[in-house]
């Protein structure tokens, strides 16, 4: 059996997926080194900590990989319940940071339940659709349970408040919903009702600062000294990069302190300024490859659970990347969403590596006729 | 040991075939993949737009973020006197600014109060202002607030040595600089009130002027000359600011290094203002101030009759330009101006240039010259002065009964009746020295027109003609106007400067000079850029014999028995020095008026006549002309003449050879006056 394991690792390991993810992570560490070079002291050493997180995430990914993904199906709702429970705990244990309480202090670390919730939700949705195979078209009613599964954690996260992560959960759900055969009428009905729902949510469900950010997105140059400052200077940094960039650690926007949160939410402008359009194309291509390859893996999956799992994991990575890059480029409102595998942050790095590991898991178990495990 | 995930059978799979059926998802994988690719292509297109299409704009914006053009201060030129003594220069002063939101009120503020030596009242007031600003929710609290202007040297020293203690330390251990010492140059006038009108003062350029002056490079907070030489020569004195491009980060902190980012040109050097060498003599100025100590108001001008250069110019009451120009704070400046504006003696008015007065008897030589040149008088012919004449229905008074007088005696002893008779038409008309003839002569001597000194608001004075009088008297002309004009009264007015230049022309045989205040423009290292030579306004064509007659009479007026200034001359000590003076006293009538706002004592003062004395010296070979006026001083011989004599003494002491020969030698070598050792050649040993 051990030999079997090894040959599978050798023959069935998804090298393209691994290499794409690894390259992004390497670029992230290199960029982090530049981004934090403006600081002195411990913050300038963050890239070392990022490497450590990568190592931890790699081991965790290995563990995730070691178990056949079909085991996760069985614990899908348990994991989901655990995640929701942790989100409830956040309200009791988390400390306020800049007006939002998202993390539970855990020794010297910060545990951010909303990060892991993304994967737990994907597993739960995958399990639901796995258990609910249909060939006829689905109506909105048929999607009520998965929608509820999404809404509960999304609501809890929105209350932290963390609009970005809540949005990600909803987008992940929608991506998975696209995967199912929804009736055209239902889809139209959904889109039609989304507009007034969005309006009501904007007026009654969002905080003042969130509305202000959306306003700033709609009028980017209106208040470049205030709410629009981040987005404005991020755009300048990206544009300053030009075709080939200013060179490593030579981006003035970052070096002179015009990019706030340059190692969490805005690492991309730093990268874009230093490496230019050429570097950006490479990074975009890597994300594009990573996500499209994941969809490819999903299409090769042997069962519905695996397919939804891979699509969900791909969606998590995809929407993080798109929202983060989009807000840096000024095409998406500023919401605090990290760039997957690239931004600094332990919980997020573990989550993203977990997502990659899930896709890898599905990828490696698509071959042959290995039957589904019956027990753990 | 079996690995759990990889063992086992397909029991569940076999029973529930539908769960392995991914048919529902078919083709939708492609849609999702396609959607993802399209989104990434869209992002790529957006990045292409930002990084390639709009690159130049964003590069410019990125540069704008970090490159600041800081101005490099220039230094205003120094104004020096004839011999190189500094009359106006700039001294460094310091203002202290605080950022209210950053100021640590517990630890830093009390120290700052101590270093600034604030009293409890001042402290309470400032503290309240700062706390109020901190309580407000606007950006003002994050901006620098001017706490105190022109702080003392001790305070500057304390703040500089304890700089570290004044840094606010945040709870997170970050340093915030809340207190800043900003050097500002302040104009400094070492002679303070002496000659303040000539030099002028500086003031902050107000918003109105700023819009006009913006093109010349003035910015908010700049000071510019407001009056005197400071104003007229502003463009020379001011200098040109330089600038330098520097890099600043998002917090506004200067950053060094990265200089290659900055585009050329990186720096433009400031050009210091030009220094001015005036014709004034600082010692003479001081002597004029001293001579005026017994009087309340008036002015005196001393001019070199050979060049038109002004050696001394003093107006009283005066003001301290240090206070008006200074950094002592806006409140102090405002209070000073309030005091100056409400003073009935009008301290801001330059009485030598801007004040027009009736010349009184000092005008008689010109009436005499007008008559002589027209052949309308026989200078030897005697007339009887009985103390007054009646003309028309009015009585025209003389000072006293002179008895028989000829032209010489009429000038020397100042007989009005003689001049009335000149102006009064003989029986049957004709033969009279009319207003127009007098005005013509006076105008030839530069009276009644601006001299073109170009500092301060110059009054032109007035030489009324028959036509002018008619126009201003409801169309009627009375011959009595001519009688008044003959003795320099009535509508006739002159400035002290005009009179001085006219007397200089009497002394030098008929050359009317352009008054000159600035002798040379120099660079800050002492090189002469431009030297101004004397400029003749007019050569007055006068019969030398007629001029001689008048000159003799003027000499007698001071030195001969019966002369109106004899007593003052004898008391002046000039005779002992061997300096004789020619001159004419004058008493200018003041239009009597009662101002109900003034009490009796003040009313009495303001209704007194002005005392004048116009003179030149020495008689044989004249060098200077001096004219003094004492406002409401009374009799010219008693009040104005002593001042003029003091001026002549000062000239003898400080300017005349051999002392001046040495000064001239020094001037020629063009040394830097400021670096001159304090042991200057001893004063007052000169003169025969």
Short mmCIF file of N, CA and C in Angstrom, two decimals, chain A residues 133-231:
data_model
loop_
_atom_site.label_atom_id
_atom_site.label_comp_id
_atom_site.label_asym_id
_atom_site.label_seq_id
_atom_site.Cartn_x
_atom_site.Cartn_y
_atom_site.Cartn_z
N UNK A 133 -28.68 14.42 -6.65
CA UNK A 133 -28.48 14.39 -8.11
C UNK A 133 -29.80 14.56 -8.85
N UNK A 134 -29.78 15.31 -9.89
CA UNK A 134 -30.99 15.53 -10.68
C UNK A 134 -30.63 15.55 -12.15
N UNK A 135 -31.56 15.23 -12.93
CA UNK A 135 -31.34 15.38 -14.36
C UNK A 135 -32.28 16.42 -14.94
N UNK A 136 -33.41 16.62 -14.28
CA UNK A 136 -34.31 17.67 -14.75
C UNK A 136 -33.80 19.01 -14.20
N UNK A 137 -34.26 20.09 -14.79
CA UNK A 137 -33.81 21.42 -14.38
C UNK A 137 -34.25 21.77 -12.96
N UNK A 138 -33.41 22.54 -12.30
CA UNK A 138 -33.73 22.92 -10.92
C UNK A 138 -34.49 24.25 -10.91
N UNK A 139 -35.34 24.36 -9.90
CA UNK A 139 -36.01 25.64 -9.70
C UNK A 139 -35.32 26.33 -8.53
N UNK A 140 -35.73 27.55 -8.26
CA UNK A 140 -35.12 28.28 -7.14
C UNK A 140 -35.36 27.55 -5.83
N UNK A 141 -36.49 26.89 -5.75
CA UNK A 141 -36.84 26.15 -4.53
C UNK A 141 -35.80 25.06 -4.25
N UNK A 142 -35.33 24.46 -5.33
CA UNK A 142 -34.35 23.39 -5.17
C UNK A 142 -33.02 23.91 -4.66
N UNK A 143 -32.80 25.18 -4.85
CA UNK A 143 -31.53 25.77 -4.38
C UNK A 143 -31.69 26.42 -3.02
N UNK A 144 -32.83 26.24 -2.40
CA UNK A 144 -33.08 26.92 -1.13
C UNK A 144 -32.11 26.45 -0.05
N UNK A 145 -31.91 25.15 0.06
CA UNK A 145 -31.02 24.64 1.12
C UNK A 145 -29.58 25.13 0.92
N UNK A 146 -29.01 24.93 -0.28
CA UNK A 146 -27.64 25.47 -0.43
C UNK A 146 -27.58 26.98 -0.19
N UNK A 147 -28.62 27.68 -0.60
CA UNK A 147 -28.62 29.13 -0.36
C UNK A 147 -28.63 29.42 1.13
N UNK A 148 -29.39 28.64 1.87
CA UNK A 148 -29.43 28.82 3.32
C UNK A 148 -28.08 28.49 3.94
N UNK A 149 -27.48 27.40 3.42
CA UNK A 149 -26.14 27.02 3.91
C UNK A 149 -25.16 28.17 3.74
N UNK A 150 -25.33 28.92 2.66
CA UNK A 150 -24.43 30.05 2.39
C UNK A 150 -24.82 31.26 3.24
N UNK A 151 -26.11 31.48 3.36
CA UNK A 151 -26.59 32.70 4.00
C UNK A 151 -26.21 32.78 5.47
N UNK A 152 -26.24 31.64 6.16
CA UNK A 152 -25.96 31.67 7.60
C UNK A 152 -24.54 32.20 7.89
N UNK A 153 -23.50 31.54 7.35
CA UNK A 153 -22.16 32.10 7.62
C UNK A 153 -21.98 33.49 7.01
N UNK A 154 -22.58 33.73 5.83
CA UNK A 154 -22.42 35.04 5.19
C UNK A 154 -22.98 36.14 6.09
N UNK A 155 -24.12 35.85 6.70
CA UNK A 155 -24.72 36.83 7.60
C UNK A 155 -23.83 37.08 8.80
N UNK A 156 -23.32 35.98 9.39
CA UNK A 156 -22.45 36.13 10.57
C UNK A 156 -21.20 36.94 10.23
N UNK A 157 -20.67 36.68 9.05
CA UNK A 157 -19.44 37.38 8.66
C UNK A 157 -19.73 38.86 8.36
N UNK A 158 -20.90 39.08 7.76
CA UNK A 158 -21.29 40.45 7.46
C UNK A 158 -21.42 41.27 8.74
N UNK A 159 -21.75 40.59 9.82
CA UNK A 159 -21.96 41.29 11.09
C UNK A 159 -20.65 41.62 11.79
N UNK A 160 -19.54 41.09 11.27
CA UNK A 160 -18.27 41.31 12.00
C UNK A 160 -17.80 42.76 12.00
N UNK A 161 -17.84 43.59 11.05
CA UNK A 161 -18.37 43.34 9.72
C UNK A 161 -17.24 43.05 8.74
N UNK A 162 -17.51 42.20 7.76
CA UNK A 162 -16.52 41.88 6.74
C UNK A 162 -17.25 41.65 5.43
N UNK A 163 -17.56 42.73 4.76
CA UNK A 163 -18.34 42.66 3.53
C UNK A 163 -17.63 41.83 2.47
N UNK A 164 -16.29 41.95 2.44
CA UNK A 164 -15.51 41.26 1.40
C UNK A 164 -15.69 39.76 1.48
N UNK A 165 -15.49 39.19 2.67
CA UNK A 165 -15.57 37.74 2.82
C UNK A 165 -17.00 37.25 2.61
N UNK A 166 -17.96 38.02 3.12
CA UNK A 166 -19.36 37.65 2.91
C UNK A 166 -19.68 37.61 1.42
N UNK A 167 -19.17 38.60 0.70
CA UNK A 167 -19.38 38.63 -0.75
C UNK A 167 -18.78 37.40 -1.41
N UNK A 168 -17.57 37.05 -0.96
CA UNK A 168 -16.89 35.87 -1.52
C UNK A 168 -17.76 34.63 -1.35
N UNK A 169 -18.32 34.46 -0.14
CA UNK A 169 -19.16 33.28 0.11
C UNK A 169 -20.33 33.24 -0.87
N UNK A 170 -20.96 34.39 -1.05
CA UNK A 170 -22.11 34.44 -1.94
C UNK A 170 -21.69 34.15 -3.39
N UNK A 171 -20.56 34.73 -3.78
CA UNK A 171 -20.08 34.50 -5.15
C UNK A 171 -19.72 33.04 -5.37
N UNK A 172 -19.14 32.42 -4.36
CA UNK A 172 -18.79 31.01 -4.46
C UNK A 172 -20.08 30.18 -4.64
N UNK A 173 -21.07 30.52 -3.84
CA UNK A 173 -22.36 29.82 -3.97
C UNK A 173 -22.93 30.00 -5.37
N UNK A 174 -22.88 31.23 -5.89
CA UNK A 174 -23.43 31.50 -7.21
C UNK A 174 -22.68 30.72 -8.29
N UNK A 175 -21.36 30.64 -8.13
CA UNK A 175 -20.56 29.89 -9.10
C UNK A 175 -20.98 28.43 -9.13
N UNK A 176 -21.17 27.89 -7.92
CA UNK A 176 -21.58 26.50 -7.84
C UNK A 176 -22.99 26.34 -8.41
N UNK A 177 -23.83 27.35 -8.19
CA UNK A 177 -25.19 27.29 -8.70
C UNK A 177 -25.19 27.26 -10.22
N UNK A 178 -24.23 27.98 -10.80
CA UNK A 178 -24.11 27.98 -12.26
C UNK A 178 -23.83 26.57 -12.77
N UNK A 179 -23.15 25.82 -11.91
CA UNK A 179 -22.77 24.46 -12.28
C UNK A 179 -24.01 23.57 -12.43
N UNK A 180 -25.04 23.85 -11.66
CA UNK A 180 -26.24 23.03 -11.69
C UNK A 180 -27.12 23.44 -12.86
N UNK A 181 -28.02 22.56 -13.17
CA UNK A 181 -28.90 22.83 -14.30
C UNK A 181 -30.12 23.59 -13.78
N UNK A 182 -30.01 24.86 -13.72
CA UNK A 182 -31.14 25.68 -13.26
C UNK A 182 -32.02 25.98 -14.45
N UNK A 183 -33.31 26.03 -14.20
CA UNK A 183 -34.21 26.38 -15.30
C UNK A 183 -33.97 27.82 -15.70
N UNK A 184 -34.11 28.10 -16.96
CA UNK A 184 -33.89 29.45 -17.45
C UNK A 184 -34.79 30.45 -16.74
N UNK A 185 -36.04 30.02 -16.56
CA UNK A 185 -36.98 30.93 -15.92
C UNK A 185 -36.53 31.28 -14.51
N UNK A 186 -36.08 30.27 -13.81
CA UNK A 186 -35.62 30.47 -12.43
C UNK A 186 -34.41 31.40 -12.39
N UNK A 187 -33.55 31.15 -13.35
CA UNK A 187 -32.34 31.99 -13.39
C UNK A 187 -32.72 33.45 -13.63
N UNK A 188 -33.64 33.65 -14.58
CA UNK A 188 -34.07 35.03 -14.87
C UNK A 188 -34.75 35.65 -13.66
N UNK A 189 -35.59 34.83 -13.01
CA UNK A 189 -36.29 35.31 -11.82
C UNK A 189 -35.28 35.73 -10.75
N UNK A 190 -34.24 34.90 -10.62
CA UNK A 190 -33.21 35.19 -9.61
C UNK A 190 -32.50 36.50 -9.93
N UNK A 191 -32.08 36.62 -11.17
CA UNK A 191 -31.36 37.86 -11.57
C UNK A 191 -32.28 39.06 -11.37
N UNK A 192 -33.57 38.88 -11.75
CA UNK A 192 -34.52 39.97 -11.60
C UNK A 192 -34.72 40.39 -10.17
N UNK A 193 -34.72 39.43 -9.27
CA UNK A 193 -34.94 39.78 -7.86
C UNK A 193 -33.65 40.24 -7.19
N UNK A 194 -32.52 39.95 -7.80
CA UNK A 194 -31.23 40.32 -7.19
C UNK A 194 -31.07 41.84 -7.16
N UNK A 195 -31.63 42.50 -8.20
CA UNK A 195 -31.44 43.96 -8.29
C UNK A 195 -32.13 44.67 -7.12
N UNK A 196 -33.44 44.47 -6.92
CA UNK A 196 -34.05 45.12 -5.74
C UNK A 196 -33.46 44.64 -4.43
N UNK A 197 -33.08 43.37 -4.37
CA UNK A 197 -32.48 42.86 -3.13
C UNK A 197 -31.18 43.59 -2.83
N UNK A 198 -30.42 43.79 -3.88
CA UNK A 198 -29.15 44.50 -3.72
C UNK A 198 -29.38 45.92 -3.25
N UNK A 199 -30.42 46.54 -3.79
CA UNK A 199 -30.73 47.90 -3.41
C UNK A 199 -31.10 47.99 -1.94
N UNK A 200 -31.96 47.03 -1.53
CA UNK A 200 -32.38 47.02 -0.12
C UNK A 200 -31.18 46.75 0.78
N UNK A 201 -30.34 45.82 0.36
CA UNK A 201 -29.16 45.50 1.16
C UNK A 201 -28.24 46.71 1.30
N UNK A 202 -28.06 47.41 0.18
CA UNK A 202 -27.17 48.57 0.20
C UNK A 202 -27.66 49.62 1.19
N UNK A 203 -28.99 49.80 1.21
CA UNK A 203 -29.52 50.86 2.06
C UNK A 203 -29.67 50.48 3.52
N UNK A 204 -29.93 49.18 3.77
CA UNK A 204 -30.23 48.80 5.15
C UNK A 204 -29.21 47.83 5.73
N UNK A 205 -28.44 47.20 4.88
CA UNK A 205 -27.56 46.14 5.38
C UNK A 205 -26.11 46.53 5.46
N UNK A 206 -25.75 47.69 4.97
CA UNK A 206 -24.32 48.02 4.95
C UNK A 206 -24.02 49.15 5.92
N UNK A 207 -22.76 49.19 6.29
CA UNK A 207 -22.31 50.26 7.17
C UNK A 207 -21.99 51.49 6.36
N UNK A 208 -21.91 52.60 7.08
CA UNK A 208 -21.62 53.87 6.43
C UNK A 208 -20.32 53.85 5.65
N UNK A 209 -19.28 53.27 6.25
CA UNK A 209 -17.99 53.30 5.57
C UNK A 209 -18.02 52.43 4.32
N UNK A 210 -18.85 51.37 4.38
CA UNK A 210 -18.95 50.50 3.21
C UNK A 210 -19.64 51.22 2.06
N UNK A 211 -20.70 51.97 2.42
CA UNK A 211 -21.39 52.76 1.39
C UNK A 211 -20.44 53.81 0.80
N UNK A 212 -19.66 54.40 1.71
CA UNK A 212 -18.73 55.43 1.26
C UNK A 212 -17.73 54.85 0.26
N UNK A 213 -17.28 53.62 0.54
CA UNK A 213 -16.33 52.99 -0.37
C UNK A 213 -16.96 52.72 -1.73
N UNK A 214 -18.23 52.35 -1.68
CA UNK A 214 -18.90 52.09 -2.95
C UNK A 214 -19.09 53.40 -3.71
N UNK A 215 -19.40 54.46 -2.95
CA UNK A 215 -19.49 55.78 -3.58
C UNK A 215 -18.15 56.17 -4.19
N UNK A 216 -17.10 55.88 -3.43
CA UNK A 216 -15.76 56.23 -3.91
C UNK A 216 -15.44 55.44 -5.18
N UNK A 217 -15.98 54.23 -5.25
CA UNK A 217 -15.75 53.42 -6.44
C UNK A 217 -16.46 54.02 -7.65
N UNK A 218 -17.67 54.53 -7.37
CA UNK A 218 -18.44 55.10 -8.47
C UNK A 218 -17.86 56.44 -8.91
N UNK A 219 -17.29 57.19 -7.96
CA UNK A 219 -16.65 58.47 -8.29
C UNK A 219 -15.21 58.44 -7.80
N UNK A 220 -14.35 57.79 -8.54
CA UNK A 220 -13.01 57.51 -8.01
C UNK A 220 -12.21 58.76 -7.65
N UNK A 221 -12.44 59.87 -8.36
CA UNK A 221 -11.58 61.04 -8.12
C UNK A 221 -12.24 62.04 -7.18
N UNK A 222 -13.39 61.66 -6.59
CA UNK A 222 -14.14 62.64 -5.80
C UNK A 222 -13.41 63.01 -4.52
N UNK A 223 -12.83 62.05 -3.85
CA UNK A 223 -12.23 62.34 -2.56
C UNK A 223 -10.91 61.58 -2.43
N UNK A 224 -9.94 62.00 -3.21
CA UNK A 224 -8.70 61.22 -3.24
C UNK A 224 -7.85 61.43 -2.01
N UNK A 225 -8.23 62.38 -1.17
CA UNK A 225 -7.47 62.56 0.07
C UNK A 225 -8.13 61.76 1.19
N UNK A 226 -9.35 61.35 1.00
CA UNK A 226 -10.07 60.66 2.07
C UNK A 226 -10.35 59.22 1.71
N UNK A 227 -11.63 58.94 1.47
CA UNK A 227 -12.06 57.56 1.27
C UNK A 227 -11.47 56.97 -0.02
N UNK A 228 -11.24 57.82 -1.00
CA UNK A 228 -10.72 57.31 -2.26
C UNK A 228 -9.21 57.20 -2.32
N UNK A 229 -8.56 57.47 -1.19
CA UNK A 229 -7.10 57.53 -1.16
C UNK A 229 -6.43 56.22 -1.59
N UNK A 230 -6.90 55.12 -0.98
CA UNK A 230 -6.30 53.82 -1.28
C UNK A 230 -6.38 53.51 -2.77
N UNK A 231 -7.61 53.60 -3.27
CA UNK A 231 -7.85 53.21 -4.66
C UNK A 231 -7.09 54.13 -5.60
#
